[in-house]
Amino acid sequence: MSRALKELEQDGLRYMLNFPLLPDRASTLSVHVDALYFFLVALTLVFSVGIALAIVILAIRYRRERQPKPVPIEGSLVLELTWTIIPLGITMVIFIWAAAIYFYETRPPRGAMEIYAVGKQWMWKFEHVEGQREINTLHVPIGRDVRMIMTSQDVIHSFFVPAFRTKADVLPGRYTSVWFRPTKTGRYHLFCAEYCGTQHSGMIGEVVVMEAADYQQWAQSGTDGSLASAGEKNFQQYGCAMCHRSDTQGRGPNIVALYGKPVLLDDGRTVLADETYIRESIMNPGAKIASGFKNIMPSFEGQISEDEMVALVAYVKALGNGMANPPAPVANPDTGVYPVTPNKEPSMVAPNQPKPAPSQPKQK
Amino acid sequence: MSDSQTAVHVLKHHFRDMEQQNETSSFGMWVFLVTEIMFFGGLFCAYLIYRILYFDSFAAASSTIDVKWGAINTVVLICSSLTMALAVHAAQLGKRKVLVGFLIATIMLGGVFLGIKAKEYHDKFVEHHVPGPSFHFEVEPEMAEKFHAIDPAKTEIFFSLYFLMTGLHATHMVIGFGLLTWLVIAGSKGKYSPIYYSPVEMVGLYWHFVDIVWIWLFPLLYLISRHH
Amino acid sequence: MATTVAQPVEKTNYLNADYGIKSWLLTTDHKRIALLYLASVTFFFFIGGFFAMLIRLELLTPAGDLMQADTYNKVFTMHGVIMVFFFLIPSIPAVLGNFLVPLMVGAKDLAFPKINLLSWYLYMIGGAFALYGMINGGVDTGWTFYTPFSTTYSNTNVSMVAIGVFINGFSSIFTGLNFIVTIHRMRAPGLTWSRLPLFLWSHYATAVIMVLGTPVIAITLLLVAAERLLHLGIFDARLGGDPILFQHLFWFYSHPAVYIMILPAMGVISELVTCFSRKRAFGYYFVALASIGIAVIGFLVWAHHMFVAGISVYAAMVFSFLSYLVAIPSAIKVFNWTATLYKGSIRFTTPMLYVFGFIGLFTIGGMTGLFLAALGVDVHVTDTYFVVAHFHYIMVGGAIMAYLGGLHFWWPKITGRMYPESWAKLSALLVFVGFNLTFFPQFVLGYMGMPRRYWQYPPEFGVLNILSTAGASVLAVGYVFPMIYFAWSLRYGPKASANPWRAAGLEWTVPSPPSTFNFDETPVVTWEAYNYDEIEETEEAEVVG
């Protein structure tokens, strides 16, 4: 009993001496956020202590016993201007400093490695492009830029790693992202930071930052192939290949060089083919029709899970990077004939209508 | 009852004179109408955003609503605003019977409006355009020709907003009926006179506002991309 | 000119003018309605406080061992809903505002007395719906009702509570309407805008926000209820709806709402600091216009609650910039109040202690707002206890302290009795100490990364949570004491004269308590606000002569 108490005492003392006021600094962003934070703390101290002192000093100096007769004072334009302009100046400095940090943290560098995340009540599912899947634990290599591409399967969640000083909400129907470059190995808290129901406080995990070599080893072990190859399987399984071929003969647009390019829509708008566009094209094809094509693609809403979607997105991206097998033409299962009905053929166009505009998405 | 006696009776205790009382109630009604603008404004904001995002679906959905009935309703409501204005005028001139007559005419025209609205709702019900489990939007080929990117799910959003906006409007009309009925009862008892008719004027303002909301709703809901 | 006049003890006043429950429940006297609000607002405060106590007890230990997770989620939701909608938003305007606005403008009542009573009934009906929903299973969406959780996933009484808040919104709207019209149209002769007490400037700005903002949350909550009950898809991504649209609509009101909560408090502080410094507010025009500035800019910053929600980088920049602008008028007020002390003649009464506490704590709370407006820092601390600490500093350290200060200040006017000064000072001290102990550790907790709305948490957050809970128990005592001694004072407190503080303002020229119709004759105002120089001279002349 006394030994337990002694341990408690020692722990307590150690705890008090090492009382944490900040999380670990484990990313390149952390020190920048902390620097601004310390500045703001100092500023708050200056103004709060300043005002508090002013109140104490004035209240004592001008207390009734020492100042029975008040002196009426209307105000002072000079003072008003001073204490308007100086705080305005200070706030603008803070704004610009904070905006610079924000610019940094919202623009992932080129060549960042990508990891997909699907949040659902009440767990995090991570899918590495090498094929590793994790639940609630996220392994990342030190010193590399990592970009998380995230969606939710149900309600809004939020991906929060205090040690990285970064956070982003995770939404249903959309992809959002954060990026970070870990700078310190170790295990760091991962929290869900947007209230999402019963086990919101249980939707936590760890980010494990590993040495590069260890990460390589870990990533290659025990997978059934990369995320993109899983996506390729889904692509075949869901029949996408029937219409989306790697030539111009498909009923649907050629998706090989699609990712990251602008797409001309039939109403004249141009949109960027990012992850959200790809997902929307599968779940809700009627929302945006590529110019020259018809609104005939069926929706896969309710048929494709977010996990499968993430794999498909990875596949389309890999196609764009030349890192996956383009979809081969697929024979019609009923006729055994390879469909040769490019969308430009008159038979695809309603009678008495002019031919549609060229079908290729606008190349950059 | 003489005019001055009426004035004494109707001046509330916390006002200096009738002028202050009338100005105050008028100002109050205008402030209230501003709150109503903000109230409907939330719905108009949602409508605006979704219409921009899903124009084709919205246009297709709008094309299934019968313009004829909407146009008739618009005329009916404008006429009811006319009868309301004439009622206020009658109150100003102290013409009790004319006042009550025009108030009743306003209520009847409002009733016609709601009746037609009920018919329109029924039509939507029959066509399975009421949002919910039984919602089903059939994309006609001519529709698909004109509007390429129709998504039935988005048409459901259109109809949700259609029912919410016209429903909220209809609720305001029903409240207006209550107010008008109160005026009819008080008016037939002779409570309003050239000295004191501000309740009639205030209800008139409210009724005109409800009319103006409809003037906005009609083109936004019925007339999306109707030009050929 | 404010004078002290000894009143005969048995004079009829608004309290004893009529007896019986009907005379209270059907009253149109703004002063009685203020007391109806005082009773109901206090009732809701203690219910909200009870839920707060449950939260802090659960958070005493890292494990979720006091109640189940679902229960905890309901508890913090109900704490937020009650405190925001049924306490903070009505408290000062509906209690002190209702009582004082007609008196301060020199009128016999508000512009629309019956609508004023309707306001109270709407508040009670809304509260009944909300309480029924809470008792009958609870609601677990958070007071922010984010979709799609609230519309599609939650299995609790969301619609019931949403409807309760919806109805309560109209109470707010009608109160605001009444204030705007009264201040515009019913000022006594000679009472120009530049002679108005700053309390009225603040309440005018508050009323503008109430009138313009509240209808938006009304329609938003109506949409949430409609979506739940009718299975619409306006906020459901699977049906093409957008959950972020909900957030925009919600925060479009809920940000200005926080100015509804703090502007009246600022008005109270202006009245108290001038009276107990015995001089005019420093920079009167700047303080008055700052209120209007806060109301206007306050409508332009709502998306600073959404920096990580998925809005564009450029939108975030705009809202961050505007959020810094809205901080400036508040800073101007703090500097002006402090400067009012300069060469004043300070009295350390209980209301003045609350003033000192307010200025200090509001400064800290306001400065931590700068952290949240800073995009880079906000990404880290949003949705953590940092935000919780920030808004409690403003709402509890600010608004509630001002409310208590105002209650003490105007208690003699409202009830005709004085409260016991020593007990009151002790309570003020307990509130100040307890408050800081409760909420300061939460800033640290937030930066360390403890998220909001967590039923259980990692052990390293334990010590700070223990400190916070300890503080809450002290704070609770500080709130219970006034309940007791205010009630005691109704019967045993010394009777108060018309102007025990020798304060400026038309409300102090009538007896304590006032008669039902406030003024026997309409006052004609020929003096500036806070004419303490004249008051002090009169006192001197009386003493000398």
Coordinates of C-alpha atoms in Angstrom, one line a residue, chain A residues 25-335:
Chain A
R25 CA 5.3 19.2 -32.3
A26 CA 5.3 16.5 -34.9
S27 CA 4.9 18.3 -38.2
T28 CA 6.4 21.1 -40.1
L29 CA 3.3 23.1 -39.4
S30 CA 3.4 22.8 -35.7
V31 CA 6.1 25.2 -34.9
H32 CA 4.4 27.9 -37.0
V33 CA 1.1 27.6 -35.3
D34 CA 2.8 27.6 -31.9
A35 CA 4.7 30.7 -32.8
L36 CA 1.6 32.6 -33.6
Y37 CA -0.1 31.1 -30.6
F38 CA 2.6 32.3 -28.3
F39 CA 2.4 35.8 -29.8
L40 CA -1.3 35.8 -29.2
V41 CA -0.8 34.6 -25.6
A42 CA 1.7 37.4 -25.0
L43 CA -0.6 39.9 -26.6
T44 CA -3.5 38.7 -24.4
L45 CA -1.4 38.9 -21.3
V46 CA -0.3 42.4 -22.2
F47 CA -3.8 43.7 -22.8
S48 CA -5.5 41.8 -20.0
V49 CA -2.9 42.6 -17.4
G50 CA -2.7 46.1 -18.7
I51 CA -6.5 46.6 -18.4
A52 CA -6.6 44.9 -15.1
L53 CA -3.8 47.0 -13.7
A54 CA -5.4 50.1 -15.1
I55 CA -8.6 49.2 -13.3
V56 CA -6.9 48.5 -10.0
I57 CA -4.7 51.6 -10.1
L58 CA -7.5 53.9 -11.2
A59 CA -10.0 52.4 -8.7
I60 CA -7.6 52.8 -5.8
R61 CA -6.3 56.2 -6.8
Y62 CA -9.8 57.6 -7.5
R63 CA -11.7 55.8 -4.8
R64 CA -14.3 57.9 -3.1
E65 CA -12.2 58.6 0.0
R66 CA -9.4 60.0 -2.0
Q67 CA -11.5 61.6 -4.7
P68 CA -14.7 62.8 -3.2
K69 CA -15.4 65.0 -6.2
P70 CA -15.3 63.5 -9.6
V71 CA -14.0 65.6 -12.5
P72 CA -16.3 65.5 -15.5
I73 CA -14.5 64.5 -18.7
E74 CA -16.2 64.3 -22.0
G75 CA -13.7 62.2 -23.8
S76 CA -10.7 62.6 -26.1
L77 CA -10.7 62.2 -29.8
V78 CA -6.9 61.6 -29.8
L79 CA -7.3 58.7 -27.4
E80 CA -10.2 57.2 -29.3
L81 CA -8.2 57.3 -32.6
T82 CA -5.2 55.9 -30.9
W83 CA -7.0 53.0 -29.3
T84 CA -8.9 52.3 -32.5
I85 CA -6.0 52.5 -34.9
I86 CA -3.4 50.6 -32.9
P87 CA -5.7 47.6 -32.2
L88 CA -6.7 47.7 -35.9
G89 CA -3.1 47.6 -36.8
I90 CA -2.3 44.7 -34.4
T91 CA -5.3 42.7 -35.7
M92 CA -4.2 43.2 -39.3
V93 CA -0.8 41.9 -38.4
I94 CA -2.3 38.8 -36.8
F95 CA -4.7 38.4 -39.7
I96 CA -1.9 38.4 -42.3
W97 CA 0.4 36.1 -40.2
A98 CA -2.4 33.7 -39.6
A99 CA -3.5 33.8 -43.3
A100 CA 0.0 33.0 -44.4
I101 CA 0.1 29.9 -42.1
Y102 CA -3.3 29.0 -43.5
F103 CA -2.2 29.3 -47.1
Y104 CA 0.7 27.0 -46.3
E105 CA -1.5 24.4 -44.7
T106 CA -4.2 24.4 -47.4
R107 CA -1.9 23.9 -50.3
P108 CA -0.4 20.4 -50.4
P109 CA 2.9 20.3 -52.2
R110 CA 3.2 18.6 -55.5
G111 CA 4.2 15.0 -55.2
A112 CA 2.6 14.5 -51.8
M113 CA 1.8 10.9 -51.1
E114 CA -1.8 10.3 -50.7
I115 CA -3.7 8.3 -48.2
Y116 CA -7.5 7.9 -48.3
A117 CA -9.6 8.0 -45.2
V118 CA -13.3 7.1 -44.8
G119 CA -14.8 8.2 -41.5
K120 CA -17.9 6.5 -40.3
Q121 CA -19.8 6.2 -37.0
W122 CA -17.5 5.5 -35.1
M123 CA -14.2 4.6 -36.7
W124 CA -11.6 5.8 -39.1
K125 CA -10.7 3.6 -42.1
F126 CA -7.5 4.4 -43.8
E127 CA -6.5 3.0 -47.2
H128 CA -3.0 3.4 -48.5
V129 CA -2.3 3.4 -52.2
E130 CA 0.0 0.5 -51.7
G131 CA -3.0 -1.5 -50.5
Q132 CA -2.6 -1.4 -46.8
R133 CA -5.9 -0.9 -44.9
E134 CA -6.0 0.3 -41.3
I135 CA -8.6 1.0 -38.8
N136 CA -8.1 3.9 -36.3
T137 CA -4.3 3.7 -36.6
L138 CA -2.6 5.5 -39.3
H139 CA 1.0 4.8 -40.3
V140 CA 2.9 7.5 -42.0
P141 CA 6.6 8.0 -42.9
I142 CA 8.6 10.8 -41.4
G143 CA 9.8 13.6 -43.6
R144 CA 7.4 13.0 -46.5
D145 CA 4.5 15.1 -47.5
V146 CA 1.3 13.2 -46.8
R147 CA -2.1 14.3 -48.2
M148 CA -5.2 12.8 -46.7
I149 CA -8.2 12.5 -49.0
M150 CA -11.2 12.0 -46.8
T151 CA -14.9 11.4 -47.0
S152 CA -17.6 10.3 -44.6
Q153 CA -19.9 7.4 -44.9
D154 CA -22.6 9.0 -42.9
V155 CA -22.5 12.2 -40.8
I156 CA -19.9 15.0 -40.6
H157 CA -16.8 14.0 -38.7
S158 CA -13.5 15.8 -38.4
F159 CA -10.0 14.5 -38.7
F160 CA -7.8 16.1 -36.0
V161 CA -4.2 15.4 -35.1
P162 CA -3.2 17.9 -32.4
A163 CA 0.5 17.1 -32.8
F164 CA 0.3 18.1 -36.4
R165 CA -1.9 21.2 -35.6
T166 CA -4.2 20.3 -38.4
K167 CA -7.8 19.5 -38.8
A168 CA -10.5 19.2 -41.5
D169 CA -14.1 18.2 -41.4
V170 CA -14.9 15.0 -43.2
L171 CA -18.2 15.3 -45.2
P172 CA -20.6 12.9 -46.8
G173 CA -20.8 13.1 -50.5
R174 CA -17.5 15.0 -50.9
Y175 CA -13.8 14.7 -50.5
T176 CA -11.9 17.0 -48.2
S177 CA -8.3 17.0 -47.5
V178 CA -5.4 17.9 -45.2
W179 CA -1.7 17.6 -45.7
F180 CA 1.2 17.4 -43.3
R181 CA 4.9 16.5 -43.2
P182 CA 5.7 14.6 -40.1
T183 CA 9.0 15.6 -38.4
K184 CA 9.2 13.4 -35.4
T185 CA 8.6 9.7 -35.0
G186 CA 6.2 8.6 -32.4
R187 CA 2.6 7.9 -31.7
Y188 CA 0.2 10.8 -31.6
H189 CA -3.5 11.2 -30.9
L190 CA -6.0 11.2 -33.6
F191 CA -9.4 12.6 -32.6
C192 CA -12.7 13.0 -34.3
A193 CA -13.5 16.7 -33.7
E194 CA -17.0 17.1 -35.0
Y195 CA -19.7 15.7 -32.8
C196 CA -21.2 12.7 -34.6
G197 CA -23.3 10.7 -32.1
T198 CA -23.0 8.2 -29.4
Q199 CA -19.3 7.2 -29.7
H200 CA -18.0 10.5 -30.9
S201 CA -15.4 10.4 -28.1
G202 CA -14.5 6.9 -28.9
M203 CA -13.8 7.7 -32.6
I204 CA -10.1 8.2 -31.7
G205 CA -6.9 6.5 -32.7
E206 CA -3.2 7.0 -33.3
V207 CA -1.0 8.4 -36.0
V208 CA 2.2 6.4 -36.0
V209 CA 5.1 8.2 -37.6
M210 CA 7.8 5.8 -38.7
E211 CA 11.3 6.1 -40.1
A212 CA 11.1 5.9 -43.9
A213 CA 12.6 2.5 -44.1
D214 CA 10.3 1.1 -41.5
Y215 CA 7.4 2.6 -43.3
Q216 CA 8.4 1.1 -46.6
Q217 CA 8.6 -2.3 -45.0
W218 CA 5.3 -1.9 -43.3
A219 CA 3.6 -0.7 -46.4
Q220 CA 4.7 -3.6 -48.5
S221 CA 3.8 -6.3 -46.0
G222 CA 0.6 -8.2 -46.1
T223 CA -1.4 -6.5 -48.8
D224 CA -3.4 -8.0 -51.7
G225 CA -2.2 -5.4 -54.1
S226 CA -2.4 -1.7 -54.4
L227 CA -5.5 0.4 -53.8
A228 CA -5.5 1.3 -57.5
S229 CA -5.5 -2.4 -58.5
A230 CA -8.4 -2.9 -56.1
G231 CA -10.0 -0.1 -57.9
E232 CA -9.4 -1.7 -61.3
K233 CA -11.2 -4.8 -60.1
N234 CA -14.1 -2.7 -59.0
F235 CA -14.0 -1.0 -62.4
Q236 CA -14.5 -4.3 -64.1
Q237 CA -16.9 -5.7 -61.6
Y238 CA -19.3 -2.8 -61.9
G239 CA -19.3 -2.8 -65.7
C240 CA -17.6 0.6 -66.0
A241 CA -15.4 -0.9 -68.7
M242 CA -18.4 -1.4 -71.0
C243 CA -18.8 2.2 -71.7
H244 CA -15.5 3.8 -70.5
R245 CA -12.7 2.5 -72.7
S246 CA -9.3 3.7 -73.4
D247 CA -10.2 4.7 -76.9
T248 CA -12.8 7.0 -78.3
Q249 CA -15.2 4.2 -79.1
G250 CA -16.9 4.1 -75.8
R251 CA -20.3 5.4 -75.0
G252 CA -18.8 7.2 -72.0
P253 CA -15.9 9.7 -72.0
N254 CA -12.4 8.3 -72.0
I255 CA -11.2 8.4 -68.5
V256 CA -7.5 7.5 -69.0
A257 CA -6.2 11.1 -69.0
L258 CA -9.1 12.5 -67.0
Y259 CA -7.8 13.1 -63.5
G260 CA -6.7 16.7 -62.8
K261 CA -7.8 18.0 -66.2
P262 CA -10.6 20.5 -66.9
V263 CA -13.7 19.0 -68.4
L264 CA -16.0 20.8 -70.7
L265 CA -19.6 20.2 -69.8
D266 CA -22.6 20.3 -72.2
D267 CA -23.9 23.6 -70.7
G268 CA -20.7 25.3 -71.5
R269 CA -19.2 25.2 -68.0
T270 CA -15.7 23.9 -67.4
V271 CA -15.0 21.9 -64.2
L272 CA -11.9 20.3 -62.8
A273 CA -11.9 16.5 -62.7
D274 CA -10.8 16.1 -59.0
E275 CA -11.7 13.4 -56.6
T276 CA -15.1 14.9 -55.8
Y277 CA -15.9 15.2 -59.5
I278 CA -15.0 11.5 -60.1
R279 CA -17.1 10.4 -57.1
E280 CA -20.1 12.6 -58.2
S281 CA -19.8 11.2 -61.8
I282 CA -20.3 7.7 -60.4
M283 CA -23.0 8.5 -57.7
N284 CA -24.9 11.1 -59.6
P285 CA -23.9 11.1 -63.3
G286 CA -26.7 13.4 -64.3
A287 CA -25.4 16.3 -62.4
K288 CA -22.7 17.1 -64.9
I289 CA -22.7 15.8 -68.5
A290 CA -19.5 16.0 -70.4
S291 CA -19.9 17.9 -73.7
G292 CA -21.0 15.7 -76.5
F293 CA -22.2 12.9 -74.4
K294 CA -25.7 11.9 -73.4
N295 CA -27.1 11.6 -70.0
I296 CA -27.4 7.8 -70.1
M297 CA -25.0 6.7 -67.4
P298 CA -26.8 4.9 -64.5
S299 CA -26.3 6.0 -61.0
F300 CA -24.4 3.8 -58.6
E301 CA -25.7 5.5 -55.5
G302 CA -26.3 2.8 -52.8
Q303 CA -24.4 0.2 -54.8
I304 CA -20.8 1.3 -54.3
S305 CA -19.5 1.7 -50.7
E306 CA -17.2 4.5 -49.8
D307 CA -14.3 2.1 -49.5
E308 CA -14.9 0.8 -53.0
M309 CA -15.3 4.4 -54.2
V310 CA -12.0 5.3 -52.8
A311 CA -10.4 2.5 -54.6
L312 CA -12.1 3.5 -57.9
V313 CA -10.9 7.1 -57.4
A314 CA -7.4 5.8 -56.8
Y315 CA -7.6 3.8 -60.0
V316 CA -8.7 6.8 -62.1
K317 CA -5.9 8.8 -60.6
A318 CA -3.4 6.1 -61.3
L319 CA -4.6 6.0 -64.9
G320 CA -4.0 9.6 -65.2
N321 CA -0.5 9.1 -63.9
G322 CA 0.1 6.3 -66.3
M323 CA 0.5 3.9 -63.4
A324 CA -2.4 1.5 -64.1
N325 CA -3.7 -0.6 -66.9
P326 CA -6.1 1.3 -69.1
P327 CA -9.5 -0.3 -69.4
A328 CA -9.6 -2.7 -72.4
P329 CA -12.6 -2.8 -74.7
V330 CA -15.2 -5.2 -73.3
A331 CA -17.4 -7.4 -75.5
N332 CA -21.1 -7.1 -75.1
P333 CA -22.0 -10.2 -73.1
D334 CA -25.2 -10.8 -75.1
T335 CA -23.9 -10.4 -78.6

